[in-house]
PDB file of C-alpha atoms in Angstrom:
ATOM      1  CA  UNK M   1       0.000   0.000   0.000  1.00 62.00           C
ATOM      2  CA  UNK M   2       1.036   3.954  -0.376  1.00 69.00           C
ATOM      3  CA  UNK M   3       3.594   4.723   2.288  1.00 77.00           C
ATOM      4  CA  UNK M   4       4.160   8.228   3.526  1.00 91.00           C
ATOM      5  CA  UNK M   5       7.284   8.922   5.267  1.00 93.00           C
ATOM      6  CA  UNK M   6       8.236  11.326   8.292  1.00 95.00           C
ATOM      7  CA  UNK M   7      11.143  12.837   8.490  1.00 96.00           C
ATOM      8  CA  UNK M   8      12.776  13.602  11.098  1.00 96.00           C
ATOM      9  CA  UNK M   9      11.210  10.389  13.491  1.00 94.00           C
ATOM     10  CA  UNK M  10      11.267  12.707  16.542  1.00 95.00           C
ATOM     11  CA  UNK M  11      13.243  15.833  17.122  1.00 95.00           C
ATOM     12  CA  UNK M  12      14.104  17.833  20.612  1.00 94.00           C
ATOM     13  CA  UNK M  13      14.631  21.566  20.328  1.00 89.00           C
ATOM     14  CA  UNK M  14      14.929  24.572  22.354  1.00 93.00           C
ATOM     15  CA  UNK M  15      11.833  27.183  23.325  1.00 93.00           C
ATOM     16  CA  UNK M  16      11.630  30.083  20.449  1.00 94.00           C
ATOM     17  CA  UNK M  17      13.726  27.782  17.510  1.00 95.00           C
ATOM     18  CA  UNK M  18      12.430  27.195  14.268  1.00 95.00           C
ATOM     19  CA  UNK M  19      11.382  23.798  13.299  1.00 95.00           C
ATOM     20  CA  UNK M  20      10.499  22.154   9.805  1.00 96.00           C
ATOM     21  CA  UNK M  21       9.462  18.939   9.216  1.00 97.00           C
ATOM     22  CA  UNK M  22       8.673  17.237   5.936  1.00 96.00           C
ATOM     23  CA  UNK M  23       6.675  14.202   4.625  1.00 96.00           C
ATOM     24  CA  UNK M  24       7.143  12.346   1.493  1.00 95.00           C
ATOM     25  CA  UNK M  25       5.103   9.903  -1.218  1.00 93.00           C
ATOM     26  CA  UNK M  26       5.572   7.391  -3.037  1.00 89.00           C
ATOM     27  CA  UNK M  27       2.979   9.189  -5.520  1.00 88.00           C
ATOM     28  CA  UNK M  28       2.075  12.807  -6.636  1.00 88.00           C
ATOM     29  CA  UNK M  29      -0.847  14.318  -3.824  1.00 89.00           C
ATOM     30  CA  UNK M  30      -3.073  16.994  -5.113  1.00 89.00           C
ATOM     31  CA  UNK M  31      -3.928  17.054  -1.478  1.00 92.00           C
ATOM     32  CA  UNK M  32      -1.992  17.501   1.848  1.00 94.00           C
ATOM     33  CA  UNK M  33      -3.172  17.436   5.237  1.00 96.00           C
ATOM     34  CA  UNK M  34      -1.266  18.596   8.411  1.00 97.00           C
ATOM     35  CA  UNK M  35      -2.398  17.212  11.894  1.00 97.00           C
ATOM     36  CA  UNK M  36      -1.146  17.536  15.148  1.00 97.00           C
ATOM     37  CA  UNK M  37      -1.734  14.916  18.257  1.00 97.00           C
ATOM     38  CA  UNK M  38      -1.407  16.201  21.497  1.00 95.00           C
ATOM     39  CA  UNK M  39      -0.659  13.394  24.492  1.00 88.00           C
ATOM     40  CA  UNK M  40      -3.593  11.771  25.267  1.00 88.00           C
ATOM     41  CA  UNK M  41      -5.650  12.793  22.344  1.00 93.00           C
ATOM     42  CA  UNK M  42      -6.967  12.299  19.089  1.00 95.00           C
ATOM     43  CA  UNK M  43      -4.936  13.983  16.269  1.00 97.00           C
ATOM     44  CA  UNK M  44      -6.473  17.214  15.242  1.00 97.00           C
ATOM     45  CA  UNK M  45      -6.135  19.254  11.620  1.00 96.00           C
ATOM     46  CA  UNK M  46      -3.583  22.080  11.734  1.00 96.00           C
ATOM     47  CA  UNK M  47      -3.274  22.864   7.644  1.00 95.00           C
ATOM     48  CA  UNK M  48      -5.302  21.431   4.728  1.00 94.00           C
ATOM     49  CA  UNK M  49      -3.115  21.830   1.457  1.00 93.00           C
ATOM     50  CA  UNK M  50      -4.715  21.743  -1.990  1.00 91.00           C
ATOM     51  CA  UNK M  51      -3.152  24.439  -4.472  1.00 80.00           C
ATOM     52  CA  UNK M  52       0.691  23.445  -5.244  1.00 78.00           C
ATOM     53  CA  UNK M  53       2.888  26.672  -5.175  1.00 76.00           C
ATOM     54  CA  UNK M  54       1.129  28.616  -2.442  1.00 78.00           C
ATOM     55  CA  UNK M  55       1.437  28.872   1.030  1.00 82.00           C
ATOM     56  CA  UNK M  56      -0.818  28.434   3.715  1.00 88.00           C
ATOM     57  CA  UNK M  57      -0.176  29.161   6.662  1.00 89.00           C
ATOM     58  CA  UNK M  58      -2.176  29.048  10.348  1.00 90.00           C
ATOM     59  CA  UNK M  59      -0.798  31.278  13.018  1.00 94.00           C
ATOM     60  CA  UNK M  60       2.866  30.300  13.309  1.00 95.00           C
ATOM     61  CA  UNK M  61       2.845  27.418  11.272  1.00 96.00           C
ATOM     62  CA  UNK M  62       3.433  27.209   7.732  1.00 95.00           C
ATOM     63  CA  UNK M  63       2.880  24.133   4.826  1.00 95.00           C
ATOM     64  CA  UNK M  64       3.825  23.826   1.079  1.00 93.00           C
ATOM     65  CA  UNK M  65       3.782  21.383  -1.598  1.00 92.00           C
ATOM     66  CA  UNK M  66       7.170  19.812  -2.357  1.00 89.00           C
ATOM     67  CA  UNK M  67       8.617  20.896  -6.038  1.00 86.00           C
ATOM     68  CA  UNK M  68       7.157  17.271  -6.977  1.00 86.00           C
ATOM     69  CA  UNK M  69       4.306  17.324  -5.322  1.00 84.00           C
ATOM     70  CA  UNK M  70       5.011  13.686  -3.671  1.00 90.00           C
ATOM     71  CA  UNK M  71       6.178  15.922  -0.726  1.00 93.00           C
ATOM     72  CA  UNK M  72       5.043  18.343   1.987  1.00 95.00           C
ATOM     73  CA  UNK M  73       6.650  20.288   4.496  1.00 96.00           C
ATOM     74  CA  UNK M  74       5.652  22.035   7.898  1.00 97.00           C
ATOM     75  CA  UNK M  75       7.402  24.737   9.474  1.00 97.00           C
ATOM     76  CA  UNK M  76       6.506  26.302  12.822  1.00 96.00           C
ATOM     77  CA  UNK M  77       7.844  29.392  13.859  1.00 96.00           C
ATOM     78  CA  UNK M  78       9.204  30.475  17.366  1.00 95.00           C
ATOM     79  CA  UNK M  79       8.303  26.987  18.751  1.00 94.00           C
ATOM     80  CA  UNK M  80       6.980  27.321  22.204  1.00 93.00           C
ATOM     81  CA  UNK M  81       6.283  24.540  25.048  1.00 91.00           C
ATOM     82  CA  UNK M  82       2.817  23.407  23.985  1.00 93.00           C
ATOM     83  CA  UNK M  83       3.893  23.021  20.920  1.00 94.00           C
ATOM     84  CA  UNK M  84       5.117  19.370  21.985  1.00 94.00           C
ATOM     85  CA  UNK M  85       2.928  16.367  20.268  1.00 95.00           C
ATOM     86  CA  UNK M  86       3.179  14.068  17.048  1.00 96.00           C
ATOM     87  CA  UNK M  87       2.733  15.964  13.463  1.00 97.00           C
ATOM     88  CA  UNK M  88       1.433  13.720  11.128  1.00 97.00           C
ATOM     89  CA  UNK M  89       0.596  14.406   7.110  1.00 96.00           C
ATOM     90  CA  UNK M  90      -1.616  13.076   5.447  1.00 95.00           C
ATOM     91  CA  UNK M  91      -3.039  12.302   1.636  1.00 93.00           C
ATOM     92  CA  UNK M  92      -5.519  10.942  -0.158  1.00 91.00           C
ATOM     93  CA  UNK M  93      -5.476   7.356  -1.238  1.00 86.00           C
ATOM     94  CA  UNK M  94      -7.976   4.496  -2.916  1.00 81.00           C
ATOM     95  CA  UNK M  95      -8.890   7.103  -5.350  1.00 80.00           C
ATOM     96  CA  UNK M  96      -9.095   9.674  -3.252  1.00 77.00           C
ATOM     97  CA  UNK M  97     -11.561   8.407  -0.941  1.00 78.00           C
ATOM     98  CA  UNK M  98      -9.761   7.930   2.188  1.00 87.00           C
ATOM     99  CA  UNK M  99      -6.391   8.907   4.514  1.00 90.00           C
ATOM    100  CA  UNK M 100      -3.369   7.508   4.703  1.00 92.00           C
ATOM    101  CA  UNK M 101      -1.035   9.002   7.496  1.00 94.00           C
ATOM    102  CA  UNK M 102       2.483   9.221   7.435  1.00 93.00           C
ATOM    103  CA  UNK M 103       4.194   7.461  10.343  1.00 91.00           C
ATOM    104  CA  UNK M 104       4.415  11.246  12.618  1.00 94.00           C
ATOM    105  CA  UNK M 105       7.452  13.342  13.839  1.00 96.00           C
ATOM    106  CA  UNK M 106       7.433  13.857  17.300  1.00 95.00           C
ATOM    107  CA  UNK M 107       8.730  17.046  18.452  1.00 95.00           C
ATOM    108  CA  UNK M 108       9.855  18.241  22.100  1.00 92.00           C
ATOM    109  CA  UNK M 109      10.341  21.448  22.956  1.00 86.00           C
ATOM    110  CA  UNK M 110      13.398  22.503  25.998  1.00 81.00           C
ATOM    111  CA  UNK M 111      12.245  25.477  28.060  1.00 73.00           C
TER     112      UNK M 111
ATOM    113  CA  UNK I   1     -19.446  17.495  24.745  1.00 62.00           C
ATOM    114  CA  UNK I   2     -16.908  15.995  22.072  1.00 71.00           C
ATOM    115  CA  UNK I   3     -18.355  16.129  18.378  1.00 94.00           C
ATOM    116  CA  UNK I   4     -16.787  12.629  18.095  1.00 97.00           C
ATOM    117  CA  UNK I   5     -17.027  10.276  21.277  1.00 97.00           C
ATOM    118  CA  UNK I   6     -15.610   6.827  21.869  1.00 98.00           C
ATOM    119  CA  UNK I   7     -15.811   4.305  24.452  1.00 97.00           C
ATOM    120  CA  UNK I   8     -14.408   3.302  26.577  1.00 97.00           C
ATOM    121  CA  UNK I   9     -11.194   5.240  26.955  1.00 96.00           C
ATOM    122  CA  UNK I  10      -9.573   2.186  28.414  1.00 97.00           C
ATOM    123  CA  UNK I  11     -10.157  -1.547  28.390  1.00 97.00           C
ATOM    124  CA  UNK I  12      -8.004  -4.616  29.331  1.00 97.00           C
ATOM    125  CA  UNK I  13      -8.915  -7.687  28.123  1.00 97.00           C
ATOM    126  CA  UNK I  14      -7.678 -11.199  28.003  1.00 97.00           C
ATOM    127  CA  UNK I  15      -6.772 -13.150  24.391  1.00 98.00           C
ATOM    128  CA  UNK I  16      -9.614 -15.013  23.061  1.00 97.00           C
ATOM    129  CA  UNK I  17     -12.193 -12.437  24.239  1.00 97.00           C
ATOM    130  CA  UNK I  18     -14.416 -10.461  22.111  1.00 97.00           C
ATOM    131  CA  UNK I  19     -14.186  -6.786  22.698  1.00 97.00           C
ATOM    132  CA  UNK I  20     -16.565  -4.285  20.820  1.00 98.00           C
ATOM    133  CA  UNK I  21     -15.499  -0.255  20.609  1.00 98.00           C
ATOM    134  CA  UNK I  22     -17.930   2.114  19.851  1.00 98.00           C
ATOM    135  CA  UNK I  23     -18.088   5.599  18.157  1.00 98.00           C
ATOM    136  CA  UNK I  24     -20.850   7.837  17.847  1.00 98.00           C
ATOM    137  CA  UNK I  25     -20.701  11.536  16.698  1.00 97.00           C
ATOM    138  CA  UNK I  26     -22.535  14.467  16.543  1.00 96.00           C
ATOM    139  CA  UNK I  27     -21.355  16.376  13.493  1.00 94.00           C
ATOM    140  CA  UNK I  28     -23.921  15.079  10.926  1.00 94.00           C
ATOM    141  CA  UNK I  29     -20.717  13.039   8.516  1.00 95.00           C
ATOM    142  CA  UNK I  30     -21.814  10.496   6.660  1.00 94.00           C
ATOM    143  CA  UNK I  31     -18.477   9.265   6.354  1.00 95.00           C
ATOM    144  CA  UNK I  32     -16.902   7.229   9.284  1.00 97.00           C
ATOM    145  CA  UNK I  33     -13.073   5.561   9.925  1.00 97.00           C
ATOM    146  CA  UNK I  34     -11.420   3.355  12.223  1.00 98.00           C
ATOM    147  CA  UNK I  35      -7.988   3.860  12.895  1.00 97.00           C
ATOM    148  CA  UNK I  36      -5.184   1.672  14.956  1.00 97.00           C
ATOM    149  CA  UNK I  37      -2.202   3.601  16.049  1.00 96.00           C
ATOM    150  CA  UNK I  38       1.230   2.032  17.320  1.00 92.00           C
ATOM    151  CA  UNK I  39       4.289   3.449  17.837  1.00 83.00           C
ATOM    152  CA  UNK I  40       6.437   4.629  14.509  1.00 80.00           C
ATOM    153  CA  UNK I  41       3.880   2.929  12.429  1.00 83.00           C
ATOM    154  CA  UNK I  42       1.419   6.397  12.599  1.00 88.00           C
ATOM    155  CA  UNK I  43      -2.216   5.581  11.564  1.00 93.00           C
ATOM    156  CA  UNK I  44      -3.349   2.381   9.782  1.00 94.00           C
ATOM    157  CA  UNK I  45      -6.819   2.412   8.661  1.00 95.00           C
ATOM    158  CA  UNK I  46      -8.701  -0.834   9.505  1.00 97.00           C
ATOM    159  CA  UNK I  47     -12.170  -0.032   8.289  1.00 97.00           C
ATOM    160  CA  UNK I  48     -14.402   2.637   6.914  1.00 96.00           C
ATOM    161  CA  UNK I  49     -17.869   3.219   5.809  1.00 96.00           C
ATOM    162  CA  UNK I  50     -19.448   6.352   3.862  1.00 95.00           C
ATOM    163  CA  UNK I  51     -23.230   5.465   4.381  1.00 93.00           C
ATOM    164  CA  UNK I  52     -25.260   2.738   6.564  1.00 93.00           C
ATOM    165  CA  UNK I  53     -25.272   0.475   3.803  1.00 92.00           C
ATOM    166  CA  UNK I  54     -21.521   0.795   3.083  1.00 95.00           C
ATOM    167  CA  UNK I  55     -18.681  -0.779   4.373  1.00 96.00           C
ATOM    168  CA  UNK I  56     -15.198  -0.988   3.153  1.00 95.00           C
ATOM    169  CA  UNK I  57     -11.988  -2.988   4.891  1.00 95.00           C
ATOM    170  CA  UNK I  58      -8.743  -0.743   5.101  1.00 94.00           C
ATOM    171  CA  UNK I  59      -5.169  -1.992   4.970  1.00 91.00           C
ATOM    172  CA  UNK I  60      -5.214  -3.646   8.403  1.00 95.00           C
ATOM    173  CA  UNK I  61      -8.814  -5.279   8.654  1.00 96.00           C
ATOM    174  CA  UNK I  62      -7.751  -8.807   9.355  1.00 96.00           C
ATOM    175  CA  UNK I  63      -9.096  -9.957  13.177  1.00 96.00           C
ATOM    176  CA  UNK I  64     -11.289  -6.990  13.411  1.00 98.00           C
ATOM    177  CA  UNK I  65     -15.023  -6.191  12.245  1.00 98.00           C
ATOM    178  CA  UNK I  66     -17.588  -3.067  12.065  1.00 98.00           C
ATOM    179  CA  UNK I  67     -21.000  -2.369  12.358  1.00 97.00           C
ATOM    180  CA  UNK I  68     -22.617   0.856  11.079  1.00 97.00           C
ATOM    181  CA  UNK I  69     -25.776   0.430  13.520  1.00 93.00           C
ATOM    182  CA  UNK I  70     -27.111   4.423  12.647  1.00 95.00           C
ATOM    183  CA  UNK I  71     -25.295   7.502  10.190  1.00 95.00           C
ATOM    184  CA  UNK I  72     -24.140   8.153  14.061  1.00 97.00           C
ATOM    185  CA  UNK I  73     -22.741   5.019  15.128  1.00 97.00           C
ATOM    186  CA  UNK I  74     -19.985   3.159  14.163  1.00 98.00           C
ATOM    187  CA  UNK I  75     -18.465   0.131  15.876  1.00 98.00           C
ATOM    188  CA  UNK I  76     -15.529  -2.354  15.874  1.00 98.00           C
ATOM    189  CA  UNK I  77     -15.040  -5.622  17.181  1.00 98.00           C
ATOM    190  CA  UNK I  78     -12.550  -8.157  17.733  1.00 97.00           C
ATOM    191  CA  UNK I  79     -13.983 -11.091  17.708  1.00 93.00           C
ATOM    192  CA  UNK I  80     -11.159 -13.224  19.329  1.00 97.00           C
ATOM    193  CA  UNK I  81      -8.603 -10.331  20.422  1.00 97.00           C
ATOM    194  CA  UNK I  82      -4.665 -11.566  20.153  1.00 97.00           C
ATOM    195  CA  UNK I  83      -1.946  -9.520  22.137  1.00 97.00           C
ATOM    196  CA  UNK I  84      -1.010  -7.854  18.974  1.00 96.00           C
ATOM    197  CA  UNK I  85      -3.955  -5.857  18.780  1.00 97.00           C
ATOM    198  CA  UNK I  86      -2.744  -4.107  21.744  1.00 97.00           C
ATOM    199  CA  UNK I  87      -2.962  -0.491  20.730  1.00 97.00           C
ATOM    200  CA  UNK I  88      -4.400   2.989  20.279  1.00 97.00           C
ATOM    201  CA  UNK I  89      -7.602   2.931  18.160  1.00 98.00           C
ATOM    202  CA  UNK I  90      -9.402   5.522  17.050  1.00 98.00           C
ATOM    203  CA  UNK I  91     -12.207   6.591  15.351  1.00 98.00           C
ATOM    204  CA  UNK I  92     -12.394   9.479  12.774  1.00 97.00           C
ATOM    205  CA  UNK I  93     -15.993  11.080  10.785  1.00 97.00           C
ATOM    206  CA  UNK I  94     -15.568  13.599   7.704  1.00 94.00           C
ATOM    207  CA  UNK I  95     -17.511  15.014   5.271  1.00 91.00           C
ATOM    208  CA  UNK I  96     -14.960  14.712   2.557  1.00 89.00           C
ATOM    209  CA  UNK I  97     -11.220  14.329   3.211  1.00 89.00           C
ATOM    210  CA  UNK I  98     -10.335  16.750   6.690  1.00 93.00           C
ATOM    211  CA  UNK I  99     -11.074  14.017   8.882  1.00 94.00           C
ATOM    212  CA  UNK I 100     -12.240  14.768  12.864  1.00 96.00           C
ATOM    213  CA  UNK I 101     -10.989  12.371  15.234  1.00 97.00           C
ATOM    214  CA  UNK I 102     -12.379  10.885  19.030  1.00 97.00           C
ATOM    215  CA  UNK I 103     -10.054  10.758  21.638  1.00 96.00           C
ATOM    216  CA  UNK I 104      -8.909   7.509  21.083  1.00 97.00           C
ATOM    217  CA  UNK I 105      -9.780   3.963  22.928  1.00 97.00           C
ATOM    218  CA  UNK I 106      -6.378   2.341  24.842  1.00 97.00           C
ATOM    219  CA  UNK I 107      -7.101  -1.159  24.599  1.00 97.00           C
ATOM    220  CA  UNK I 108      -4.273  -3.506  26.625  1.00 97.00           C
ATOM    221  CA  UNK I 109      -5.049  -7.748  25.218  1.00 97.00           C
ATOM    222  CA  UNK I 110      -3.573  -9.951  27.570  1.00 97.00           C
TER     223      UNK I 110
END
């Protein structure tokens, strides 16, 4: 089945860096969704993508198509404590009927 | 109240048992998902349905099965739960792709 990769796995950075994280396919996506899991929840949408070229942003964070379009990246500005969790992407698969999630970066942020 | 609401939140059971999760929502989707999440594998979809009458298996259905009982209820079961099914699950409703997800259903097979 399609496979959508997470780079990096996890990452640990100080309060106030920059972070960017990227997720790539196996396939071109006309679509790309951002989601972000907080401990002890269910994974909730950050940034829908669906116009290559532009980008779209929500608050401090920030998501593009890749120049192939079989990849996506997130960036988050300032990064602050509570932005700690798992970031996972998403696209659309089985003719674009359903989501298939990438296997999540997790990111920890040092006060 | 949660738009999307799952229970339990935690079970335990023993191998061999059958365990049923349930999902109901309140956000008027026709479309509903079951998800299992493990560590550094992300989400696997195990089944989904986009009516009452219409059920579809995912990549990971094998051991498990659903029931769309209402547009508002959605179910899975394990009919004979196996230590490897220890996991995360949750369920997910959308109205096209930007899914909405419960908070998730730990479920420990021992």
């Amino acid at each position: 089945g399609q496979q959508l990769n997470q780079s990096p796995q996890s990452m640990f950075i100080q309060e106030g860096e920059d972070v960017s994280m990227n997720c790539t396919s196996s396939s071109i996506f006309n679509t790309w969704l951002w989601y972000k899991q907080d401990p002890g929840e269910g994974p909730v949408l950050l940034i829908a993508l669906y116009k290559a070229g532009e980008l779209t942003s929500n608050g401090r964070l920030t998501a593009q198509f890749g120049i192939t379009r079989k990849d996506s990246f997130l960036n988050i500005s300032a990064s602050i404590p509570s932005d700690v969790g798992i970031y996972f992407c998403a696209g659309p698969t089985g003719g674009g009927n359903k989501l298939t999630f990438g296997t999540g970066t997790q990111l920890k942020v040092e006060l | 109240d949660a738009d999307v609401t799952q229970t339990p939140r935690n079970r335990i059971t023993k191998t061999g048992k059958r365990i049923m999760l349930e999902c109901s929502q309140t956000k008027g989707h026709d479309r509903m998902y079951w998800y299992r999440q493990d560590p550094g594998l992300g989400l696997r979809l195990i089944y989904y349905s986009f009516d009452v009458k219409d059920i579809n298996k995912g990549e990971i259905s094998d051991g498990y099965s659903v029931s769309r009982q209402a547009q508002a209820k959605f179910s899975l079961s394990l009919e004979s739960a196996i230590p490897n099914q220890t996991a995360l699950y949750f369920c997910a409703t959308s109205l096209g792709l930007e899914a909405f997800f419960g908070q998730g259903t730990r479920l420990t097979v021992v």
